[in-house]
Short mmCIF file of C-alpha atoms and ligand atoms in Angstrom, two decimals:
data_model
loop_
_atom_site.label_atom_id
_atom_site.label_comp_id
_atom_site.label_asym_id
_atom_site.label_seq_id
_atom_site.Cartn_x
_atom_site.Cartn_y
_atom_site.Cartn_z
CA UNK A 1 0.00 0.00 0.00
CA UNK A 2 1.96 3.00 -1.18
CA UNK A 3 -0.51 5.84 -1.44
CA UNK A 4 -0.73 7.30 2.04
CA UNK A 5 -3.61 9.60 1.08
CA UNK A 6 -6.01 6.69 0.68
CA UNK A 7 -5.38 5.28 4.10
CA UNK A 8 -7.06 6.26 7.29
CA UNK A 9 -6.20 4.99 10.75
CA UNK A 10 -8.19 5.10 13.98
CA UNK A 11 -6.64 4.79 17.41
CA UNK A 12 -9.10 4.25 20.25
CA UNK A 13 -7.21 4.45 23.54
CA UNK A 14 -9.64 3.00 26.07
CA UNK A 15 -9.34 2.02 29.71
CA UNK A 16 -9.25 -1.69 28.94
CA UNK A 17 -7.94 -1.83 25.39
CA UNK A 18 -6.04 0.18 22.81
CA UNK A 19 -7.36 -0.52 19.34
CA UNK A 20 -5.90 0.52 16.00
CA UNK A 21 -7.91 0.11 12.79
CA UNK A 22 -6.41 0.69 9.34
CA UNK A 23 -8.78 1.30 6.45
CA UNK A 24 -8.57 2.21 2.82
CA UNK A 25 -10.83 4.98 1.56
CA UNK A 26 -12.20 3.70 -1.73
CA UNK A 27 -14.68 6.57 -2.13
CA UNK A 28 -16.27 8.95 0.40
CA UNK A 29 -19.03 6.37 0.91
CA UNK A 30 -16.89 3.28 0.87
CA UNK A 31 -14.15 2.40 3.28
CA UNK A 32 -12.57 -0.97 3.58
CA UNK A 33 -10.96 -2.18 6.80
CA UNK A 34 -7.56 -3.75 6.09
CA UNK A 35 -6.25 -4.43 9.57
CA UNK A 36 -7.19 -4.35 13.25
CA UNK A 37 -4.83 -4.45 16.21
CA UNK A 38 -5.81 -4.53 19.87
CA UNK A 39 -3.72 -4.64 22.98
CA UNK A 40 -4.71 -4.47 26.65
CA UNK A 41 -4.48 -0.90 27.86
CA UNK A 42 -2.30 -0.51 30.90
CA UNK A 43 -1.77 3.19 31.39
CA UNK A 44 -5.26 4.67 31.74
CA UNK A 45 -7.75 5.11 34.56
CA UNK A 46 -11.29 6.22 33.82
CA UNK A 47 -10.33 7.29 30.32
CA UNK A 48 -7.39 9.47 31.39
CA UNK A 49 -3.67 8.72 30.96
CA UNK A 50 -2.07 8.00 34.34
CA UNK A 51 1.07 6.28 33.07
CA UNK A 52 2.71 7.67 29.92
CA UNK A 53 5.23 4.83 29.35
CA UNK A 54 2.67 2.04 29.70
CA UNK A 55 0.27 3.89 27.39
CA UNK A 56 2.99 4.31 24.74
CA UNK A 57 3.78 0.58 24.96
CA UNK A 58 0.11 -0.38 24.51
CA UNK A 59 -0.20 1.98 21.53
CA UNK A 60 2.93 0.59 19.88
CA UNK A 61 1.72 -3.01 20.28
CA UNK A 62 -1.76 -2.34 18.90
CA UNK A 63 -0.35 -0.36 15.98
CA UNK A 64 2.28 -3.02 15.16
CA UNK A 65 -0.43 -5.68 15.05
CA UNK A 66 -2.63 -3.55 12.74
CA UNK A 67 0.41 -2.88 10.52
CA UNK A 68 1.18 -6.60 10.25
CA UNK A 69 -2.36 -7.52 9.40
CA UNK A 70 -2.79 -4.77 6.79
CA UNK A 71 0.74 -4.66 5.40
CA UNK A 72 0.65 -0.86 5.74
CA UNK A 73 2.89 1.52 7.58
CA UNK A 74 0.96 3.72 10.00
CA UNK A 75 2.13 7.32 10.08
CA UNK A 76 -0.83 9.30 11.36
CA UNK A 77 -3.88 8.41 13.44
CA UNK A 78 -7.25 9.81 14.47
CA UNK A 79 -7.25 9.65 18.24
CA UNK A 80 -10.33 9.28 20.43
CA UNK A 81 -10.36 11.34 23.61
CA UNK A 82 -12.56 10.24 26.51
CA UNK A 83 -15.02 12.84 27.69
CA UNK A 84 -14.52 12.58 31.46
CA UNK A 85 -12.83 15.97 31.54
CA UNK A 86 -15.60 17.74 29.62
CA UNK A 87 -17.94 19.62 31.91
CA UNK A 88 -21.04 21.70 31.45
CA UNK A 89 -21.96 24.72 33.58
CA UNK A 90 -24.52 27.49 33.53
CA UNK A 91 -23.77 31.13 32.81
CA UNK A 92 -25.77 34.34 32.86
CA UNK A 93 -25.09 37.52 30.89
CA UNK A 94 -26.62 40.98 30.88
CA UNK A 95 -26.15 44.08 28.70
CA UNK A 96 -27.83 47.48 28.32
CA UNK A 97 -29.31 48.03 24.88
CA UNK A 98 -27.96 50.99 22.89
CA UNK A 99 -30.77 51.40 20.39
CA UNK A 100 -33.86 50.34 22.38
CA UNK A 101 -34.32 47.45 19.94
CA UNK A 102 -32.37 44.19 20.15
CA UNK A 103 -29.95 43.70 17.25
CA UNK A 104 -27.88 40.67 16.25
CA UNK A 105 -24.65 42.25 17.59
CA UNK A 106 -26.45 42.87 20.93
CA UNK A 107 -27.21 39.15 21.13
CA UNK A 108 -23.55 38.38 20.52
CA UNK A 109 -22.49 40.85 23.23
CA UNK A 110 -24.92 39.28 25.71
CA UNK A 111 -23.56 35.79 24.99
CA UNK A 112 -20.02 37.10 25.34
CA UNK A 113 -20.78 38.61 28.73
CA UNK A 114 -22.33 35.30 29.84
CA UNK A 115 -19.19 33.45 28.81
CA UNK A 116 -16.93 35.68 30.89
CA UNK A 117 -17.05 33.38 33.89
CA UNK A 118 -14.10 32.32 35.97
CA UNK A 119 -12.77 28.99 34.81
CA UNK A 120 -9.66 27.20 36.11
CA UNK A 121 -6.51 27.83 34.07
CA UNK A 122 -6.20 24.23 32.89
CA UNK A 123 -9.64 24.43 31.30
CA UNK A 124 -10.77 26.02 28.08
CA UNK A 125 -14.26 27.11 27.04
CA UNK A 126 -15.16 24.79 24.18
CA UNK A 127 -18.67 25.92 23.48
CA UNK A 128 -21.39 28.28 24.64
CA UNK A 129 -25.00 27.31 23.93
CA UNK A 130 -27.60 30.08 24.48
CA UNK A 131 -30.67 28.64 26.16
CA UNK A 132 -32.99 31.58 26.51
CA UNK A 133 -33.11 35.37 26.38
CA UNK A 134 -34.77 37.78 28.76
CA UNK A 135 -35.75 41.28 27.60
CA UNK A 136 -36.66 43.74 30.41
CA UNK A 137 -37.52 40.84 32.71
CA UNK A 138 -39.64 38.98 30.14
CA UNK A 139 -38.16 35.46 30.07
CA UNK A 140 -38.46 32.49 27.72
CA UNK A 141 -37.54 34.35 24.52
CA UNK A 142 -35.84 32.18 21.89
CA UNK A 143 -35.04 34.87 19.30
CA UNK A 144 -34.88 38.38 20.76
CA UNK A 145 -33.79 40.27 17.61
CA UNK A 146 -36.23 43.11 16.85
CA UNK A 147 -37.83 43.23 20.30
CA UNK A 148 -37.94 46.67 22.00
CA UNK A 149 -36.33 46.95 25.42
CA UNK A 150 -33.66 48.52 27.62
CA UNK A 151 -31.94 45.45 28.98
CA UNK A 152 -31.05 42.09 27.40
CA UNK A 153 -30.13 39.08 29.50
CA UNK A 154 -29.22 35.57 28.40
CA UNK A 155 -28.86 32.20 30.08
CA UNK A 156 -26.24 29.93 28.53
CA UNK A 157 -24.81 26.44 28.89
CA UNK A 158 -21.01 26.59 28.87
CA UNK A 159 -18.98 23.52 27.96
CA UNK A 160 -15.39 23.45 29.20
CA UNK A 161 -12.64 20.88 28.70
CA UNK A 162 -9.36 20.12 30.40
CA UNK A 163 -6.62 20.63 27.86
CA UNK A 164 -4.02 18.47 29.60
CA UNK A 165 -6.13 15.29 29.24
CA UNK A 166 -6.01 15.54 25.44
CA UNK A 167 -2.46 16.86 25.42
CA UNK A 168 -1.17 13.78 27.26
CA UNK A 169 -2.78 11.50 24.69
CA UNK A 170 -1.15 13.47 21.86
CA UNK A 171 2.18 13.19 23.67
CA UNK A 172 1.82 9.39 23.89
CA UNK A 173 0.96 9.07 20.19
CA UNK A 174 3.88 11.32 19.21
CA UNK A 175 6.22 9.30 21.43
CA UNK A 176 5.00 6.13 19.71
CA UNK A 177 6.25 7.72 16.47
CA UNK A 178 3.09 8.92 14.77
CA UNK A 179 1.43 12.20 13.81
CA UNK A 180 -2.09 12.92 15.02
CA UNK A 181 -4.60 13.44 12.21
CA UNK A 182 -7.02 14.88 14.73
CA UNK A 183 -8.26 14.36 18.26
CA UNK A 184 -11.95 13.54 18.49
CA UNK A 185 -14.26 13.36 21.47
CA UNK A 186 -15.08 9.65 21.82
CA UNK A 187 -18.82 10.24 21.99
CA UNK A 188 -18.75 12.14 18.70
CA UNK A 189 -16.72 9.36 17.11
CA UNK A 190 -19.02 6.60 18.39
CA UNK A 191 -22.06 8.56 17.23
CA UNK A 192 -20.74 8.46 13.66
CA UNK A 193 -20.69 4.68 13.80
CA UNK A 194 -23.95 3.87 15.57
CA UNK A 195 -26.42 6.77 15.29
CA UNK A 196 -28.47 7.76 12.26
CA UNK A 197 -28.73 11.39 11.20
CA UNK A 198 -32.46 11.24 11.93
CA UNK A 199 -31.85 10.14 15.51
CA UNK A 200 -29.37 12.96 16.05
CA UNK A 201 -31.85 15.43 14.59
CA UNK A 202 -34.92 14.52 16.65
CA UNK A 203 -33.05 13.79 19.87
CA UNK A 204 -31.32 10.69 21.20
CA UNK A 205 -29.03 9.65 24.02
CA UNK A 206 -25.91 7.64 23.24
CA UNK A 207 -24.55 5.45 26.03
CA UNK A 208 -21.11 3.87 25.57
CA UNK A 209 -20.43 1.30 28.30
CA UNK A 210 -16.76 0.43 28.27
CA UNK A 211 -14.45 -1.13 30.81
CA UNK A 212 -13.68 1.79 33.10
CA UNK A 213 -16.40 4.29 32.31
CA UNK A 214 -19.81 4.71 30.80
CA UNK A 215 -19.95 7.78 28.56
CA UNK A 216 -23.26 9.49 27.90
CA UNK A 217 -23.98 12.05 25.18
CA UNK A 218 -27.20 13.73 24.16
CA UNK A 219 -27.71 14.69 20.52
CA UNK A 220 -30.47 17.03 19.45
CA UNK A 221 -31.01 19.19 16.38
CA UNK A 222 -28.17 17.37 14.61
CA UNK A 223 -25.42 18.20 17.12
CA UNK A 224 -24.04 17.01 20.41
CA UNK A 225 -25.57 19.02 23.26
CA UNK A 226 -24.09 17.65 26.42
CA UNK A 227 -21.92 14.88 27.74
CA UNK A 228 -21.79 13.07 31.05
CA UNK A 229 -19.37 10.54 32.34
CA UNK A 230 -20.28 7.75 34.76
CA UNK A 231 -17.17 6.27 36.39
CA UNK A 232 -18.44 2.69 36.26
CA UNK A 233 -18.08 -0.04 33.64
CA UNK A 234 -17.24 -3.66 32.92
CA UNK A 235 -14.24 -3.63 35.27
CA UNK A 236 -16.60 -3.10 38.20
CA UNK A 237 -18.71 -6.05 37.13
CA UNK A 238 -15.52 -8.17 37.02
CA UNK A 239 -14.72 -7.11 40.60
CA UNK A 240 -18.24 -7.99 41.78
CA UNK A 241 -17.99 -11.45 40.19
CA UNK A 242 -14.51 -11.99 41.58
CA UNK A 243 -15.75 -11.25 45.10
CA UNK A 244 -19.08 -13.03 44.70
CA UNK A 245 -17.61 -16.26 43.31
CA UNK A 246 -14.18 -16.13 45.01
CA UNK A 247 -12.32 -16.26 41.75
CA UNK A 248 -9.42 -14.17 40.34
CA UNK A 249 -10.30 -11.05 38.35
CA UNK A 250 -9.05 -12.47 35.05
CA UNK A 251 -11.24 -15.54 35.50
CA UNK A 252 -14.19 -13.38 36.59
CA UNK A 253 -13.93 -11.47 33.32
CA UNK A 254 -13.87 -14.67 31.28
CA UNK A 255 -16.91 -16.01 33.13
CA UNK A 256 -18.75 -12.74 32.56
CA UNK A 257 -17.99 -12.70 28.85
CA UNK A 258 -18.95 -16.35 28.38
CA UNK A 259 -21.96 -16.82 30.66
CA UNK A 260 -22.92 -13.40 31.98
CA UNK A 261 -26.41 -11.98 31.86
CA UNK A 262 -27.59 -8.59 33.02
CA UNK A 263 -31.21 -9.61 33.25
CA UNK A 264 -31.74 -12.52 35.62
CA UNK A 265 -35.33 -12.96 34.47
CA UNK A 266 -34.00 -14.19 31.10
CA UNK A 267 -31.97 -16.99 32.65
CA UNK A 268 -33.60 -20.36 33.42
CA UNK A 269 -33.29 -21.35 37.10
CA UNK A 270 -31.90 -24.81 36.35
CA UNK A 271 -29.00 -23.89 34.06
CA UNK A 272 -25.68 -25.05 35.53
CA UNK A 273 -22.29 -23.78 34.38
CA UNK A 274 -18.80 -24.96 35.17
CA UNK A 275 -16.18 -22.44 36.24
CA UNK A 276 -12.47 -22.78 36.84
CA UNK A 277 -11.16 -22.65 40.38
CA UNK A 278 -7.84 -21.34 41.64
CA UNK A 279 -4.77 -23.01 43.16
CA UNK A 280 -5.12 -26.35 41.42
CA UNK A 281 -8.56 -26.99 42.89
CA UNK A 282 -11.04 -28.79 40.61
CA UNK A 283 -13.56 -26.79 38.54
CA UNK A 284 -16.81 -25.90 40.29
CA UNK A 285 -20.40 -25.96 39.15
CA UNK A 286 -22.65 -22.97 39.79
CA UNK A 287 -26.16 -21.96 38.83
CA UNK A 288 -26.00 -19.46 35.96
CA UNK A 289 -28.85 -17.42 37.42
CA UNK A 290 -26.67 -16.74 40.49
CA UNK A 291 -24.09 -15.15 38.19
CA UNK A 292 -26.83 -12.98 36.65
CA UNK A 293 -27.90 -11.93 40.17
CA UNK A 294 -24.39 -10.53 40.68
CA UNK A 295 -24.27 -8.67 37.36
CA UNK A 296 -27.81 -7.29 37.27
CA UNK A 297 -27.60 -4.92 40.28
CA UNK A 298 -24.38 -3.36 38.93
CA UNK A 299 -25.87 -2.81 35.45
CA UNK A 300 -28.97 -1.43 37.14
CA UNK A 301 -26.79 0.99 39.09
CA UNK A 302 -24.97 2.11 35.93
CA UNK A 303 -28.20 2.79 34.03
CA UNK A 304 -29.86 4.53 36.97
CA UNK A 305 -26.87 6.88 37.12
CA UNK A 306 -27.35 7.45 33.39
CA UNK A 307 -31.04 8.20 34.00
CA UNK A 308 -30.13 10.76 36.65
CA UNK A 309 -27.62 12.35 34.28
CA UNK A 310 -30.30 12.64 31.59
CA UNK A 311 -32.72 14.21 34.07
CA UNK A 312 -30.06 16.73 35.16
CA UNK A 313 -29.18 17.66 31.59
CA UNK A 314 -32.46 19.43 30.85
CA UNK A 315 -32.89 17.36 27.65
CA UNK A 316 -35.04 14.65 29.25
CA UNK A 317 -38.08 15.54 27.16
CA UNK A 318 -36.09 16.07 23.99
CA UNK A 319 -34.99 12.50 23.26
CA UNK A 320 -37.94 10.92 21.42
CA UNK A 321 -35.57 8.52 19.64
CA UNK A 322 -34.73 6.99 23.03
CA UNK A 323 -31.34 5.50 23.83
CA UNK A 324 -28.70 3.72 21.77
CA UNK A 325 -26.32 1.60 23.85
CA UNK A 326 -22.88 0.55 22.68
CA UNK A 327 -19.38 -0.30 23.98
CA UNK A 328 -17.94 -3.67 25.01
CA UNK A 329 -20.06 -4.11 28.13
CA UNK A 330 -23.24 -4.05 26.07
CA UNK A 331 -22.27 -7.51 24.82
CA UNK A 332 -23.59 -8.92 28.06
CA UNK A 333 -26.82 -10.73 27.34
CA UNK A 334 -29.86 -8.83 28.65
CA UNK A 335 -28.24 -5.36 28.47
CA UNK A 336 -31.00 -4.00 26.32
CA UNK A 337 -33.74 -5.28 28.62
CA UNK A 338 -32.15 -3.87 31.77
CA UNK A 339 -31.46 -0.54 30.06
CA UNK A 340 -35.07 -0.28 28.91
CA UNK A 341 -36.40 -1.16 32.35
CA UNK A 342 -34.26 1.41 34.16
CA UNK A 343 -34.28 4.24 31.60
CA UNK A 344 -37.96 3.92 30.69
CA UNK A 345 -37.33 4.78 27.01
CA UNK A 346 -36.93 2.61 23.89
CA UNK A 347 -33.40 1.21 23.70
CA UNK A 348 -31.52 -0.31 20.79
CA UNK A 349 -28.04 -1.79 20.59
CA UNK A 350 -25.66 0.27 18.47
CA UNK A 351 -23.56 -1.97 16.28
CA UNK A 352 -21.01 -0.24 14.07
CA UNK A 353 -21.89 -1.57 10.65
CA UNK A 354 -21.18 0.86 7.89
CA UNK A 355 -17.69 -0.20 6.90
CA UNK A 356 -16.53 -2.92 4.55
CA UNK A 357 -13.62 -5.28 4.86
CA UNK A 358 -13.12 -7.13 8.11
CA UNK A 359 -16.68 -6.66 9.27
CA UNK A 360 -16.54 -9.76 11.51
CA UNK A 361 -13.97 -7.90 13.51
CA UNK A 362 -15.51 -4.48 13.54
CA UNK A 363 -19.26 -5.03 13.87
CA UNK A 364 -18.97 -5.70 17.62
CA UNK A 365 -20.03 -2.76 19.86
CA UNK A 366 -16.46 -2.95 21.25
CA UNK A 367 -15.38 -1.15 18.08
CA UNK A 368 -17.95 1.66 17.98
CA UNK A 369 -15.39 4.33 18.85
CA UNK A 370 -12.71 2.93 16.51
CA UNK A 371 -15.02 2.61 13.51
CA UNK A 372 -16.53 6.01 14.34
CA UNK A 373 -13.07 7.59 14.26
CA UNK A 374 -12.61 6.25 10.72
CA UNK A 375 -15.95 7.64 9.58
CA UNK A 376 -15.25 10.98 11.25
CA UNK A 377 -11.85 11.08 9.55
CA UNK A 378 -13.32 10.44 6.11
CA UNK A 379 -15.88 13.22 6.60
CA UNK A 380 -13.33 15.72 7.84
CA UNK A 381 -10.99 15.25 4.89
CA UNK A 382 -8.17 13.24 6.45
CA UNK A 383 -5.63 15.99 7.08
CA UNK A 384 -2.77 15.72 9.53
CA UNK A 385 -3.48 18.25 12.23
CA UNK A 386 -0.86 17.78 14.93
CA UNK A 387 2.53 16.64 13.69
CA UNK A 388 5.35 15.31 15.85
CA UNK A 389 7.45 18.28 14.84
CA UNK A 390 4.83 20.91 15.70
CA UNK A 391 6.06 23.51 18.13
CA UNK A 392 2.75 24.66 19.47
CA UNK A 393 0.93 21.42 20.20
CA UNK A 394 -1.14 23.03 22.97
CA UNK A 395 -2.64 25.60 20.58
CA UNK A 396 -3.58 22.91 18.06
CA UNK A 397 -5.08 20.72 20.78
CA UNK A 398 -7.32 23.60 21.89
CA UNK A 399 -8.28 24.34 18.28
CA UNK A 400 -9.36 20.72 17.73
CA UNK A 401 -11.25 20.56 21.03
CA UNK A 402 -13.23 23.68 20.13
CA UNK A 403 -14.44 21.96 16.98
CA UNK A 404 -16.08 19.19 18.99
CA UNK A 405 -19.09 21.23 19.96
CA UNK A 406 -19.48 23.35 16.85
CA UNK A 407 -22.15 22.41 14.37
CA UNK A 408 -19.88 19.69 13.14
CA UNK A 409 -20.34 19.00 9.45
N1 LIG B 1 -18.95 -10.73 25.22
C1 LIG B 1 -18.84 -9.89 26.26
N2 LIG B 1 -19.67 -9.99 27.31
C2 LIG B 1 -19.56 -9.16 28.35
N3 LIG B 1 -18.68 -8.17 28.45
C3 LIG B 1 -17.83 -8.01 27.43
C4 LIG B 1 -17.86 -8.85 26.28
N4 LIG B 1 -16.89 -8.42 25.43
C5 LIG B 1 -16.29 -7.38 26.04
N5 LIG B 1 -16.83 -7.12 27.23
C6 LIG B 1 -16.45 -6.12 28.24
O1 LIG B 1 -16.37 -4.85 27.63
C7 LIG B 1 -15.44 -4.04 28.38
C8 LIG B 1 -14.52 -3.33 27.42
O2 LIG B 1 -15.29 -2.51 26.59
P1 LIG B 1 -14.63 -1.40 25.66
O3 LIG B 1 -13.59 -2.03 24.82
O4 LIG B 1 -15.74 -0.69 24.99
O5 LIG B 1 -13.93 -0.49 26.77
P2 LIG B 1 -12.77 0.57 26.62
O6 LIG B 1 -13.04 1.42 25.45
O7 LIG B 1 -11.45 -0.09 26.68
O8 LIG B 1 -12.92 1.35 27.97
P3 LIG B 1 -13.47 2.82 28.27
O9 LIG B 1 -14.38 3.17 27.14
O10 LIG B 1 -14.17 2.66 29.58
O11 LIG B 1 -12.27 3.68 28.37
C9 LIG B 1 -14.68 -4.99 29.30
O12 LIG B 1 -15.15 -4.84 30.62
C10 LIG B 1 -15.05 -6.37 28.74
O13 LIG B 1 -15.04 -7.38 29.73
MG1 LIG B 2 -14.21 3.09 25.00
#
């Protein structure tokens, strides 16, 4: 594969796995996956880099595997950035009107004054979403231009992000020897792979349940409106099983992936499974429903935290398309049922399915972010944004982060 321009590479750096996917862009509507590499992720906690060296090692291994499988050399990657550091807050602005009638520049000034809030120095304002305008005390105005008055106020939702979280990821990718095509908020990437444009337009919540975290994003009117991060995921289920069945964590994870169910009602009471024991003891037999009784309360807890996040967001009544669940932990049997029961809205499983090539590998919800990064990259034109040699990486990181919440595409 010689022509670099036709290749696109995604690098999803998750809490449990780093995954590199190489694809060939055949046409804007057709991409073909040529290679996939995954390696356990050892340097992240809750989506954030806590050990640079270990993260670089995991990246190198995943990339080497994807290079071997595809026969391509990887020079630049689209990197997914977890949204745990993205926060929303409210702001309020007020200006005196010069001409007794609200003009478009007045609206801009009001929004500007609302954005002038104190934020910590490691954070950057990524986006300001006006929610309503108030003219001379009259609230609930959506479009104030042309209205007579003396005073214009606005209430806004301000989204801020921590620059260092993304910067550390860029540093790891650079140290692993690659340029960064762009950094993309994971929820935006996943949404490209599993949501339809219609869902994003009418209102939908995307829930990505990974190993360390469960990321929530609400889309409405075609764009992402808010994100929430629940610090629970598959790893916590593994711990519960390990304690509940007195088995090592690695074994607990295997048992979960093979026999787990998140909805005990689905599991017959007489089904027996055999699980490995530790320390040379013989395998044991347990009732599969008992395993489900361990998993179900944890999944219930995760989705009830999601429900609370949706209620807090103010978009509760603006998601008629319901919820789309994705991420590795959604592979547990019964996830959809438990999600529907707890959230009280229609739920479907989001499988990334719009790429060709190794679809057996990439149609699993585990790969929603990775496949989404590819699709995002194709849409955005595939340019290299942050090169190893760049002097002002920080400035470019901020520039990319600000794009996340704009009316993207
Ligand atoms: N068949 C399966 N059944 C149950 N759980 C599964 C299955 N396959 C994968 N998982 C779980 O999915 C989780 C990993 O999901 P994913 O790869 O989406 O996470 P990640 O992206 O590495 O982490 P995060 O998004 O939290 O940073 C692990 O807990 C794993 O055990
Ligand atoms: Mg993930």
